[in-house]
């Protein structure tokens, strides 16, 4: 069965520290993976997708098919990065399967 | 450009009452979705629609009904609300490149 696992409910770091939010997936086909972010009092929005291979707000994510992972990374966390982050897998191109989310807290 | 708009933003119901949540999108998207968000469980798909006049069940459809009479609107109904339906409900529509656009959410409490 298709599944997205985010093992950390909460990740706390200090400003300037590196950040890695973990995401593992199980999927029998070719996955399409996304990271969505929800800042406080804002709606959920797309952060990045693996196909575009771009860096958004300093975040990057690389699809590792061997480890079935799509971890989100940023070398130097900022306070404004504090938010809820969801990893998502596209299933049959018409639905997304979301992980349970990781709350990132960046302390000053 | 409003994007995806949900109404109402907040609602308190008593057990057994009914209500309808409205989702409207102005991006001419074919696909629309209703999710619920609960602590520790992420977003779970309730129902979705791949076009006007079509609906399909998601992961947690029990206790909910939906209708897509117009392309721009997707309604979520609770016929007899239960405390287990206390949640935050999000609507989304999907555009090109499989990117979903979300509404601001509806916070529902069932007492």
CSV table of C-alpha atoms in Angstrom, one decimal:
chain,number,residue,atom,x,y,z
A,1,UNK,CA,0.0,0.0,0.0
A,2,UNK,CA,1.1,3.5,-0.7
A,3,UNK,CA,2.2,5.3,2.4
A,4,UNK,CA,4.2,8.4,3.5
A,5,UNK,CA,6.0,8.4,6.8
A,6,UNK,CA,7.3,11.4,8.7
A,7,UNK,CA,8.9,9.9,11.8
A,8,UNK,CA,9.3,13.2,13.7
A,9,UNK,CA,6.3,15.0,15.1
A,10,UNK,CA,8.4,17.9,16.3
A,11,UNK,CA,11.9,19.1,15.4
A,12,UNK,CA,13.4,22.0,17.3
A,13,UNK,CA,16.6,23.7,16.3
A,14,UNK,CA,18.3,27.1,16.9
A,15,UNK,CA,18.6,29.7,14.3
A,16,UNK,CA,21.5,29.1,12.0
A,17,UNK,CA,21.6,25.3,12.6
A,18,UNK,CA,21.1,22.8,9.7
A,19,UNK,CA,17.6,21.3,9.4
A,20,UNK,CA,16.6,17.9,7.9
A,21,UNK,CA,12.9,16.9,8.0
A,22,UNK,CA,12.6,13.2,7.1
A,23,UNK,CA,10.2,11.7,4.7
A,24,UNK,CA,10.0,8.0,3.7
A,25,UNK,CA,7.5,6.6,1.2
A,26,UNK,CA,6.3,3.3,0.0
A,27,UNK,CA,5.0,3.2,-3.6
A,28,UNK,CA,5.2,0.5,-6.3
A,29,UNK,CA,5.4,2.9,-9.2
A,30,UNK,CA,7.4,6.0,-10.1
A,31,UNK,CA,6.6,8.4,-7.3
A,32,UNK,CA,5.9,12.1,-7.6
A,33,UNK,CA,6.7,13.7,-4.3
A,34,UNK,CA,6.0,17.1,-2.8
A,35,UNK,CA,6.6,19.1,0.3
A,36,UNK,CA,3.8,21.4,1.6
A,37,UNK,CA,4.2,24.0,4.4
A,38,UNK,CA,1.6,25.6,6.7
A,39,UNK,CA,2.8,28.7,8.5
A,40,UNK,CA,0.9,29.9,11.5
A,41,UNK,CA,-2.5,31.3,10.6
A,42,UNK,CA,-1.9,30.6,6.9
A,43,UNK,CA,-3.2,28.1,4.5
A,44,UNK,CA,-1.3,25.0,3.4
A,45,UNK,CA,0.9,25.8,0.3
A,46,UNK,CA,3.3,24.0,-1.9
A,47,UNK,CA,7.0,24.4,-0.9
A,48,UNK,CA,8.6,22.3,-3.6
A,49,UNK,CA,8.3,19.2,-5.7
A,50,UNK,CA,10.9,16.7,-6.6
A,51,UNK,CA,10.4,17.0,-10.4
A,52,UNK,CA,11.3,20.7,-10.4
A,53,UNK,CA,14.6,20.0,-8.5
A,54,UNK,CA,14.7,23.6,-7.3
A,55,UNK,CA,15.5,25.4,-4.1
A,56,UNK,CA,12.7,27.3,-2.4
A,57,UNK,CA,13.5,29.6,0.6
A,58,UNK,CA,16.8,27.8,0.9
A,59,UNK,CA,15.1,24.4,1.2
A,60,UNK,CA,16.0,21.5,-1.1
A,61,UNK,CA,14.8,17.9,-1.3
A,62,UNK,CA,16.3,15.0,-3.2
A,63,UNK,CA,14.5,11.9,-4.2
A,64,UNK,CA,16.4,8.8,-3.2
A,65,UNK,CA,14.7,5.9,-4.8
A,66,UNK,CA,17.1,3.3,-3.2
A,67,UNK,CA,16.2,4.5,0.3
A,68,UNK,CA,12.7,5.5,-0.7
A,69,UNK,CA,13.2,8.9,0.9
A,70,UNK,CA,12.5,12.5,0.1
A,71,UNK,CA,14.1,14.4,3.0
A,72,UNK,CA,13.8,18.2,3.2
A,73,UNK,CA,17.0,20.1,4.0
A,74,UNK,CA,18.1,23.6,4.8
A,75,UNK,CA,21.7,24.4,5.8
A,76,UNK,CA,20.9,27.4,8.0
A,77,UNK,CA,17.4,27.6,9.6
A,78,UNK,CA,15.7,30.9,10.1
A,79,UNK,CA,13.0,31.8,12.7
A,80,UNK,CA,10.5,32.4,9.8
A,81,UNK,CA,10.9,28.7,8.8
A,82,UNK,CA,8.9,27.7,11.9
A,83,UNK,CA,5.9,25.9,10.5
A,84,UNK,CA,4.2,22.6,9.9
A,85,UNK,CA,5.7,20.6,7.1
A,86,UNK,CA,3.9,17.8,5.2
A,87,UNK,CA,5.5,15.4,2.8
A,88,UNK,CA,3.0,14.1,0.1
A,89,UNK,CA,3.0,11.5,-2.6
A,90,UNK,CA,1.0,11.7,-5.7
A,91,UNK,CA,-1.0,8.5,-6.3
A,92,UNK,CA,-2.3,7.9,-9.9
A,93,UNK,CA,-1.9,11.7,-10.5
A,94,UNK,CA,-5.4,12.5,-9.1
A,95,UNK,CA,-4.8,12.2,-5.3
A,96,UNK,CA,-2.2,13.1,-2.8
A,97,UNK,CA,-1.2,10.9,0.2
A,98,UNK,CA,0.0,13.1,3.0
A,99,UNK,CA,2.3,12.2,5.9
A,100,UNK,CA,1.4,13.1,9.4
A,101,UNK,CA,3.5,16.2,9.4
A,102,UNK,CA,6.5,17.6,11.3
A,103,UNK,CA,6.4,20.7,13.2
A,104,UNK,CA,9.6,22.7,12.9
A,105,UNK,CA,10.4,25.1,15.7
A,106,UNK,CA,13.4,27.5,15.1
A,107,UNK,CA,14.5,29.2,18.3
A,108,UNK,CA,16.4,32.6,18.2
B,1,UNK,CA,-7.5,36.3,-7.6
B,2,UNK,CA,-9.2,34.6,-4.7
B,3,UNK,CA,-8.0,31.1,-5.3
B,4,UNK,CA,-9.9,28.6,-3.1
B,5,UNK,CA,-12.4,30.1,-0.7
B,6,UNK,CA,-14.1,28.1,2.2
B,7,UNK,CA,-17.1,29.1,4.2
B,8,UNK,CA,-17.7,29.3,7.0
B,9,UNK,CA,-14.4,29.7,8.9
B,10,UNK,CA,-15.7,28.5,12.2
B,11,UNK,CA,-18.7,26.5,13.3
B,12,UNK,CA,-20.0,24.9,16.5
B,13,UNK,CA,-22.6,22.2,16.2
B,14,UNK,CA,-24.5,20.0,18.6
B,15,UNK,CA,-24.5,16.3,18.1
B,16,UNK,CA,-27.1,15.3,15.5
B,17,UNK,CA,-27.2,18.7,13.7
B,18,UNK,CA,-26.5,19.0,10.1
B,19,UNK,CA,-24.4,21.5,8.1
B,20,UNK,CA,-22.8,22.1,4.7
B,21,UNK,CA,-19.3,23.5,4.1
B,22,UNK,CA,-18.9,25.3,0.9
B,23,UNK,CA,-15.7,25.4,-1.2
B,24,UNK,CA,-15.4,27.7,-4.2
B,25,UNK,CA,-12.4,28.0,-6.6
B,26,UNK,CA,-11.9,30.5,-9.4
B,27,UNK,CA,-9.0,28.8,-11.2
B,28,UNK,CA,-11.2,26.6,-13.5
B,29,UNK,CA,-9.7,23.4,-12.0
B,30,UNK,CA,-11.3,20.1,-12.7
B,31,UNK,CA,-10.1,18.3,-9.5
B,32,UNK,CA,-11.3,19.3,-6.1
B,33,UNK,CA,-10.8,17.7,-2.7
B,34,UNK,CA,-12.0,17.7,0.9
B,35,UNK,CA,-9.6,16.8,3.7
B,36,UNK,CA,-9.8,16.8,7.5
B,37,UNK,CA,-6.8,17.6,9.6
B,38,UNK,CA,-6.4,16.1,13.0
B,39,UNK,CA,-3.4,16.3,15.4
B,40,UNK,CA,-1.0,13.5,14.8
B,41,UNK,CA,-2.8,12.2,11.8
B,42,UNK,CA,-2.0,14.7,9.1
B,43,UNK,CA,-4.4,15.4,6.3
B,44,UNK,CA,-6.8,12.6,5.4
B,45,UNK,CA,-8.9,12.7,2.2
B,46,UNK,CA,-12.6,12.5,2.8
B,47,UNK,CA,-14.1,12.8,-0.8
B,48,UNK,CA,-12.9,14.2,-4.0
B,49,UNK,CA,-14.1,15.1,-7.5
B,50,UNK,CA,-12.5,14.8,-10.9
B,51,UNK,CA,-15.0,17.0,-12.6
B,52,UNK,CA,-18.4,18.6,-12.5
B,53,UNK,CA,-21.1,16.1,-11.6
B,54,UNK,CA,-18.6,13.5,-10.3
B,55,UNK,CA,-17.6,12.5,-6.8
B,56,UNK,CA,-15.5,9.7,-5.3
B,57,UNK,CA,-14.7,8.4,-1.8
B,58,UNK,CA,-11.4,9.1,-0.2
B,59,UNK,CA,-9.8,7.5,2.9
B,60,UNK,CA,-12.4,8.6,5.5
B,61,UNK,CA,-15.8,9.1,3.8
B,62,UNK,CA,-18.1,7.8,6.4
B,63,UNK,CA,-20.5,10.4,7.9
B,64,UNK,CA,-20.0,12.8,5.0
B,65,UNK,CA,-21.6,13.5,1.6
B,66,UNK,CA,-20.5,15.8,-1.2
B,67,UNK,CA,-21.8,17.3,-4.3
B,68,UNK,CA,-20.2,19.0,-7.3
B,69,UNK,CA,-23.1,20.5,-9.2
B,70,UNK,CA,-21.0,23.3,-10.6
B,71,UNK,CA,-17.3,23.1,-11.6
B,72,UNK,CA,-16.3,25.9,-9.3
B,73,UNK,CA,-18.1,24.6,-6.2
B,74,UNK,CA,-17.6,21.5,-4.0
B,75,UNK,CA,-19.9,21.1,-1.1
B,76,UNK,CA,-19.2,18.9,2.0
B,77,UNK,CA,-22.2,17.8,4.0
B,78,UNK,CA,-22.6,16.4,7.5
B,79,UNK,CA,-26.1,15.0,7.9
B,80,UNK,CA,-25.9,14.1,11.6
B,81,UNK,CA,-22.8,15.6,13.2
B,82,UNK,CA,-20.9,13.5,15.8
B,83,UNK,CA,-18.1,14.6,18.2
B,84,UNK,CA,-15.6,12.5,16.2
B,85,UNK,CA,-16.1,14.9,13.3
B,86,UNK,CA,-14.6,17.8,15.3
B,87,UNK,CA,-11.7,18.7,13.1
B,88,UNK,CA,-10.3,21.3,10.8
B,89,UNK,CA,-11.5,20.8,7.2
B,90,UNK,CA,-9.6,21.9,4.2
B,91,UNK,CA,-10.7,22.1,0.6
B,92,UNK,CA,-8.3,22.0,-2.3
B,93,UNK,CA,-8.3,22.2,-6.0
B,94,UNK,CA,-5.6,20.8,-8.3
B,95,UNK,CA,-4.1,22.5,-11.3
B,96,UNK,CA,-1.3,21.8,-13.7
B,97,UNK,CA,1.7,19.8,-12.6
B,98,UNK,CA,-0.5,18.1,-9.9
B,99,UNK,CA,-0.1,21.1,-7.6
B,100,UNK,CA,-2.9,21.4,-5.1
B,101,UNK,CA,-4.2,24.8,-3.8
B,102,UNK,CA,-5.8,24.9,-0.5
B,103,UNK,CA,-8.4,27.0,1.2
B,104,UNK,CA,-7.9,28.6,4.6
B,105,UNK,CA,-9.8,25.9,6.4
B,106,UNK,CA,-13.0,25.5,8.5
B,107,UNK,CA,-12.7,24.8,12.2
B,108,UNK,CA,-15.6,22.7,13.3
B,109,UNK,CA,-16.5,21.7,16.8
B,110,UNK,CA,-19.2,19.2,17.5
B,111,UNK,CA,-20.4,19.2,21.1
